PDB file of C-alpha atoms in Angstrom:
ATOM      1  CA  UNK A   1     153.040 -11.121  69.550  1.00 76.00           C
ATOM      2  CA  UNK A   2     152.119 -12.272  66.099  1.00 81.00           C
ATOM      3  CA  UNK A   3     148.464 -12.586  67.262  1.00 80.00           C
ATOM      4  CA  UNK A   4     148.241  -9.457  68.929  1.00 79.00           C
ATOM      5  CA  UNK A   5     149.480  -7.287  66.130  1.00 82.00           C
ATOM      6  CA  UNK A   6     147.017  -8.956  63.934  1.00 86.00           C
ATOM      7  CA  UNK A   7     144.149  -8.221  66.472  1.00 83.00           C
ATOM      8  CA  UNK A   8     145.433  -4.491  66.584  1.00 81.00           C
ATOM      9  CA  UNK A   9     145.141  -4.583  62.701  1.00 84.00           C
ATOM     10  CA  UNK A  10     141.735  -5.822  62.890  1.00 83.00           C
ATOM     11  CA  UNK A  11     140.466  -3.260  65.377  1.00 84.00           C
ATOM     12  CA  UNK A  12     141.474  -0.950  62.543  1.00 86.00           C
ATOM     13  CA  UNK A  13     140.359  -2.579  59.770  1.00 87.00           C
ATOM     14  CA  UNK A  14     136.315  -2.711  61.804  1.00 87.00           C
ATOM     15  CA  UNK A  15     135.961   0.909  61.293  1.00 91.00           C
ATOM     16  CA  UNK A  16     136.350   0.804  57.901  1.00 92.00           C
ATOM     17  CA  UNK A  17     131.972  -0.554  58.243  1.00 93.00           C
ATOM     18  CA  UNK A  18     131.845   2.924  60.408  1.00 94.00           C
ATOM     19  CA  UNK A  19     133.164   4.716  57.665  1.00 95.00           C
ATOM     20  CA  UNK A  20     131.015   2.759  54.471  1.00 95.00           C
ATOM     21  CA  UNK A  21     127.943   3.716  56.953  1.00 96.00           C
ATOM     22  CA  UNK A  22     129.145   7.440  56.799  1.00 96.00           C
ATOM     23  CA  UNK A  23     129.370   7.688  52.642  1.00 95.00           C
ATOM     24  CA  UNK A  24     125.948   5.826  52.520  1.00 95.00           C
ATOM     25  CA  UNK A  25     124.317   8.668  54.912  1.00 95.00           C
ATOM     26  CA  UNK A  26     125.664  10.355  52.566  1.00 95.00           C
ATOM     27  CA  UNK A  27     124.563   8.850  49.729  1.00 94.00           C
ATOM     28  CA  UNK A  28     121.105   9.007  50.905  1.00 94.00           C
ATOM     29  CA  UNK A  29     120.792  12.780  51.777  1.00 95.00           C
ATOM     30  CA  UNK A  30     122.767  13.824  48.284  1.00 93.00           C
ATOM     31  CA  UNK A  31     120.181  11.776  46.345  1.00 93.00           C
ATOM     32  CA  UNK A  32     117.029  12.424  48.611  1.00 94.00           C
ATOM     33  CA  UNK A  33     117.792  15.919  49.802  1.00 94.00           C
ATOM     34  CA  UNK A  34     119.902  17.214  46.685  1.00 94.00           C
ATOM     35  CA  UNK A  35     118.551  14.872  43.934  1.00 91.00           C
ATOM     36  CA  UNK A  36     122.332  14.160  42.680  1.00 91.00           C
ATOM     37  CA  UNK A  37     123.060  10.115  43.380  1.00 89.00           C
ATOM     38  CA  UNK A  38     126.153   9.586  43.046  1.00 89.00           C
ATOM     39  CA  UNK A  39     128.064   6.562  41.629  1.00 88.00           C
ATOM     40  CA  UNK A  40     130.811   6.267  43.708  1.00 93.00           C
ATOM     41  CA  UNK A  41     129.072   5.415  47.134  1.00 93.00           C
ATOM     42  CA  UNK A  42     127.381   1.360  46.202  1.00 91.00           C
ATOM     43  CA  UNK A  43     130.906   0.542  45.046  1.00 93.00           C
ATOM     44  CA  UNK A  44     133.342   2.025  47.595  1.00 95.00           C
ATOM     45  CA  UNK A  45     130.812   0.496  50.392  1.00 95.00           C
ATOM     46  CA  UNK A  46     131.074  -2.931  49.262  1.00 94.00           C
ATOM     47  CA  UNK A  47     135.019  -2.787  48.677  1.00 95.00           C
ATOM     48  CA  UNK A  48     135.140  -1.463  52.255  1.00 95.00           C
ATOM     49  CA  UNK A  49     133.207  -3.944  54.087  1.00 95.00           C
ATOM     50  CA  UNK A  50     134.930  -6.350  51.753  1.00 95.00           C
ATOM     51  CA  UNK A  51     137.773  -5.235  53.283  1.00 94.00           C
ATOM     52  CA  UNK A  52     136.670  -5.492  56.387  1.00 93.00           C
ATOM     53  CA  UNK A  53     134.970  -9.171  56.503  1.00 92.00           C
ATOM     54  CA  UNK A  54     138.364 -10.342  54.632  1.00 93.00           C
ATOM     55  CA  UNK A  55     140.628  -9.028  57.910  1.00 91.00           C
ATOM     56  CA  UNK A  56     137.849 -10.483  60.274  1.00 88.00           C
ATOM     57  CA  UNK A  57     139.393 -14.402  59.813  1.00 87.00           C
ATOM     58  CA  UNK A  58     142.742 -13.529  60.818  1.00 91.00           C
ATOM     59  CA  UNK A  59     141.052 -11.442  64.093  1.00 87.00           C
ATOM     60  CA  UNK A  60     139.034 -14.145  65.010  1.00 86.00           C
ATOM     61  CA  UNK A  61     141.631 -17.188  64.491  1.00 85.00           C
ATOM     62  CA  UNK A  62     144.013 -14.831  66.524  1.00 83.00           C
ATOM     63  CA  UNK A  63     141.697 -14.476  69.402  1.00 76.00           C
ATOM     64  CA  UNK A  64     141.076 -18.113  69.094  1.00 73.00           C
ATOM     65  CA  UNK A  65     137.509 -17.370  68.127  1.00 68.00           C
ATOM     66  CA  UNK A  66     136.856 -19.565  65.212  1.00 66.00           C
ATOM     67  CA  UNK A  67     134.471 -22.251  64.769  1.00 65.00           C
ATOM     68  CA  UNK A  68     135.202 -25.515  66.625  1.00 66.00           C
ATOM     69  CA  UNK A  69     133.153 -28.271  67.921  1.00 67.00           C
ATOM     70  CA  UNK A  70     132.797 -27.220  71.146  1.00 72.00           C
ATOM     71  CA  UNK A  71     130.815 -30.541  72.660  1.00 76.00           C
ATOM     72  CA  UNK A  72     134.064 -32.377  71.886  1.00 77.00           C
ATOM     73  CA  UNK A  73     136.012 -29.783  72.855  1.00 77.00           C
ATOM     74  CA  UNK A  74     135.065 -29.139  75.851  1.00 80.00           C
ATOM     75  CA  UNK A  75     134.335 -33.034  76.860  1.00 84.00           C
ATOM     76  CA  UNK A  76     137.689 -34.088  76.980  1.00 86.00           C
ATOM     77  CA  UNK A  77     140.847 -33.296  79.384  1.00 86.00           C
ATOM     78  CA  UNK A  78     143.536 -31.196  78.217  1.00 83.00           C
ATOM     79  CA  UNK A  79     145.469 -33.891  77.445  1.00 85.00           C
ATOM     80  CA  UNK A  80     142.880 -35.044  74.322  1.00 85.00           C
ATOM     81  CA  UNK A  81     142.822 -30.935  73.566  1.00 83.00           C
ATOM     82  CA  UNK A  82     146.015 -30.462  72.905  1.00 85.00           C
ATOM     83  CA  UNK A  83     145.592 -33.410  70.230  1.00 86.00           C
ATOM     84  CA  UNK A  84     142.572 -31.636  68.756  1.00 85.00           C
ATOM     85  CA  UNK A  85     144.087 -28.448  68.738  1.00 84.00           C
ATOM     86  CA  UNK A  86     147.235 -29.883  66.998  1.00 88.00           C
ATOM     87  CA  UNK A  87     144.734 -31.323  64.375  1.00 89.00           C
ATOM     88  CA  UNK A  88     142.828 -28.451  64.026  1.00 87.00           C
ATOM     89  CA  UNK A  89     145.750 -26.058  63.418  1.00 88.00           C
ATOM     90  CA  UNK A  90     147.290 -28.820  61.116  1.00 92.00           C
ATOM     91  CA  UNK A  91     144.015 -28.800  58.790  1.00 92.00           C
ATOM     92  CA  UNK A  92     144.150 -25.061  59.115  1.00 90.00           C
ATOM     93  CA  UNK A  93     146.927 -24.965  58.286  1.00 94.00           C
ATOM     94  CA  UNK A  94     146.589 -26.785  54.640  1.00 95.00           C
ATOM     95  CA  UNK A  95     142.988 -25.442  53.994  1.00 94.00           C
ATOM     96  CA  UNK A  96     144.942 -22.009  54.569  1.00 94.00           C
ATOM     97  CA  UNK A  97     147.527 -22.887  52.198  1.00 96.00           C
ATOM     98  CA  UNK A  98     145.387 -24.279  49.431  1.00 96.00           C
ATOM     99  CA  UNK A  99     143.118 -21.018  49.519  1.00 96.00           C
ATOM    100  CA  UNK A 100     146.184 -18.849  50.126  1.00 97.00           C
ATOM    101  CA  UNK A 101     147.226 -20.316  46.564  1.00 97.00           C
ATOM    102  CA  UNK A 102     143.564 -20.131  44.940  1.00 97.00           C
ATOM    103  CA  UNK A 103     143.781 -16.591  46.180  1.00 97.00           C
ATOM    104  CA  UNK A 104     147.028 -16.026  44.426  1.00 97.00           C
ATOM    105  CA  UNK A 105     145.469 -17.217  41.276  1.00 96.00           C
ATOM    106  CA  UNK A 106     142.556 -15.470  41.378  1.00 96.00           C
ATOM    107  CA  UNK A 107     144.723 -12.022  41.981  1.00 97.00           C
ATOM    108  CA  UNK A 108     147.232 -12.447  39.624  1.00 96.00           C
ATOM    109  CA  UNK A 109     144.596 -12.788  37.011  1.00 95.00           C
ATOM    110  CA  UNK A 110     143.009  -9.929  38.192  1.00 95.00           C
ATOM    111  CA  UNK A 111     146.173  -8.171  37.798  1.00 95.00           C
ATOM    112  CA  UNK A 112     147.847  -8.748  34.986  1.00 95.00           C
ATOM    113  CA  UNK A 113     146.388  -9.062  31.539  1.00 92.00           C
ATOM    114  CA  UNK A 114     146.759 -11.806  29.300  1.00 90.00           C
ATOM    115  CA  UNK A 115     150.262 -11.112  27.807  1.00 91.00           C
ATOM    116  CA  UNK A 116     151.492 -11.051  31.717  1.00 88.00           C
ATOM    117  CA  UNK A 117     151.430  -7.070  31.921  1.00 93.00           C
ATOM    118  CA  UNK A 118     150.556  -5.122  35.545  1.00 94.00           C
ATOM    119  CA  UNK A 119     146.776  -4.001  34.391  1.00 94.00           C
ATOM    120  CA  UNK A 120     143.783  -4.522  37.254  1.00 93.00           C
ATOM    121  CA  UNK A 121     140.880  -5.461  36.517  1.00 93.00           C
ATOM    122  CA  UNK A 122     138.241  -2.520  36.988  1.00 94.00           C
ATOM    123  CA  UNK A 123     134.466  -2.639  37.706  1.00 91.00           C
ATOM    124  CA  UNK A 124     132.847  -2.329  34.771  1.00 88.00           C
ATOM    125  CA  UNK A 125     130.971   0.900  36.178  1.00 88.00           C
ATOM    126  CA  UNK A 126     130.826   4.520  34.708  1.00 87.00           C
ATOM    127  CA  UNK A 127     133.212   5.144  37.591  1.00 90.00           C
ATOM    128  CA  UNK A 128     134.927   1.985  36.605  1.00 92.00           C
ATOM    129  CA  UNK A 129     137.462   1.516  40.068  1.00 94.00           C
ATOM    130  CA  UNK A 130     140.062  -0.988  40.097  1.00 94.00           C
ATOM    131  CA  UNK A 131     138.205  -2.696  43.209  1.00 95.00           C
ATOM    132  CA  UNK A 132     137.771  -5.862  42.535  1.00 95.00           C
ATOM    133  CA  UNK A 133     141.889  -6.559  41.835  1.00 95.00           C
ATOM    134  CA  UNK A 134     142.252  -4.732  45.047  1.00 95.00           C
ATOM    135  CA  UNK A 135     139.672  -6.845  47.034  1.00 96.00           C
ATOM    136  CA  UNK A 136     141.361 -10.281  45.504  1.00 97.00           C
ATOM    137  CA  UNK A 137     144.681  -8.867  47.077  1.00 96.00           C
ATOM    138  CA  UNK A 138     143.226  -8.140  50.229  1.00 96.00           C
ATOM    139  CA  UNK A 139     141.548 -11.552  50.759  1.00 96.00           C
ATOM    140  CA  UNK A 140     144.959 -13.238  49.273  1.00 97.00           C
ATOM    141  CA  UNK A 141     146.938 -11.424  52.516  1.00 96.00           C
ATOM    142  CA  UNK A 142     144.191 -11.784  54.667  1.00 95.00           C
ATOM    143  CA  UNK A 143     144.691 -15.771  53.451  1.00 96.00           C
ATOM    144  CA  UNK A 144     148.501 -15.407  53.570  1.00 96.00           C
ATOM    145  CA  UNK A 145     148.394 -13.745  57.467  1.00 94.00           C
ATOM    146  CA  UNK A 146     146.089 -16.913  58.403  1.00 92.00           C
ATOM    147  CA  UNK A 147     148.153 -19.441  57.285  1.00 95.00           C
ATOM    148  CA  UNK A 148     151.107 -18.221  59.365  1.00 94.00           C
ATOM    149  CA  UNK A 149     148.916 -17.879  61.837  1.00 91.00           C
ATOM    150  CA  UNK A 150     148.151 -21.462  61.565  1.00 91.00           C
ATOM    151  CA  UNK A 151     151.412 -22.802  61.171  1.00 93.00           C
ATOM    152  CA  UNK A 152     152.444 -20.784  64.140  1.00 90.00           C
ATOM    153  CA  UNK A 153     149.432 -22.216  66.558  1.00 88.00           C
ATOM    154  CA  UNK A 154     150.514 -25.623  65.042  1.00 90.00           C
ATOM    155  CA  UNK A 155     153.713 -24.716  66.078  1.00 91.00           C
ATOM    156  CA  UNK A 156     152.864 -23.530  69.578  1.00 88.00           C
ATOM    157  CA  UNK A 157     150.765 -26.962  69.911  1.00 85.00           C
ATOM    158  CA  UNK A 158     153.563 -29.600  69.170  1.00 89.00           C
ATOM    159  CA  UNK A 159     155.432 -27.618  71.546  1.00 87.00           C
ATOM    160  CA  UNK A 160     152.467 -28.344  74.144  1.00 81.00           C
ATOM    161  CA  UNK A 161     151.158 -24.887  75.009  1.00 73.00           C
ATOM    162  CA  UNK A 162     147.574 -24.303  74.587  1.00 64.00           C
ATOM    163  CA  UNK A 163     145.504 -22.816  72.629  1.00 60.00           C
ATOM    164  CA  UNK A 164     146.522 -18.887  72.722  1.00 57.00           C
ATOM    165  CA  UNK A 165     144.030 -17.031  74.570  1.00 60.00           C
ATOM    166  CA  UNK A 166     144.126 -13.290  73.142  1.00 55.00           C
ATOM    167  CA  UNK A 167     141.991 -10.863  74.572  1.00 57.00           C
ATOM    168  CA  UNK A 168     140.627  -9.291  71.636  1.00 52.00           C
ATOM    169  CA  UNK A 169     137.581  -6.975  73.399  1.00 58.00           C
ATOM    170  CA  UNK A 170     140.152  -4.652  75.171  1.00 58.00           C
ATOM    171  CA  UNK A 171     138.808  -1.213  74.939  1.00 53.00           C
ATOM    172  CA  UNK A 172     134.742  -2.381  74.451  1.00 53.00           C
ATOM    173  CA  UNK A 173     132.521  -1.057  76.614  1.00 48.00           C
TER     174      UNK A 173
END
């Protein structure tokens, strides 16, 4: 159920490239068409498919899409899979939780200033967005959701069920 929420969440979260396409068409006919560039457009496009690419991991580990060495994989009986898949999700699960915490670093000091006060950090731009402290918050949940995600595959393998098997192209042509 986990997984499938997650997936749902991702489905979402792929529009947002749909939408940074829209601001840069119109980016390009407001400083082509109107000469009057803006200097919102470069910025909100990159925090959006930011966005975007961040929510992608948890998608594709809930679909059970991620990489994996497939010639081994698929050489052995289900037996020796289940094995791989329990080391796989264990590994996951601590290269999850070791980014999850680098994550947490890196947004905490990109929200709070150096007395320990709520102040995120901005672009640097004339428009000057608080983007990057949002972005290093998204990527620290996106980290958070895969590391349960991980634990709960690891989880699902000592139990001896498979793999999950989502199907995350529901509604594709």
């Amino acid at each position: 159920a986990f997984d499938r929420g997650v997936v749902a969440c991702g489905r979402i979260a792929a529009w947002l490239v749909f939408v940074a396409m829209a601001i840069s068409v119109y980016e390009v006919i407001m400083r082509y068409a109107f000469a009057s560039p803006t200097s919102w457009v470069h910025e909100t496009v990159v925090m959006l498919v930011a966005v975007s690419f961040a929510f992608a991991g948890p998608a594709a580990l809930a679909g059970n899409r991620h990489i994996r060495v497939k010639v081994l994989y698929d050489s052995v009986g289900p037996a020796a899979r289940l094995w791989l898949d329990r080391f796989n999700d264990l590994v996951a699960f601590l290269f999850c939780l070791g980014m999850s915490y680098a994550a947490f670093t890196m947004f905490w000091d990109a929200s709070h200033n150096p007395l320990g006060e709520w102040q995120l950090e901005r672009s640097g731009t004339s428009w000057n967005p608080p983007f990057p402290a949002l972005v290093k918050g998204v990527i620290m949940v996106a980290l958070i959701i895969m590391c349960l995600q991980t634990l709960l595959h690891f989880v699902q393998s000592l139990r001896g069920k498979p793999a999950p098997q989502i199907d995350d192209t529901e509604g594709t042509a």
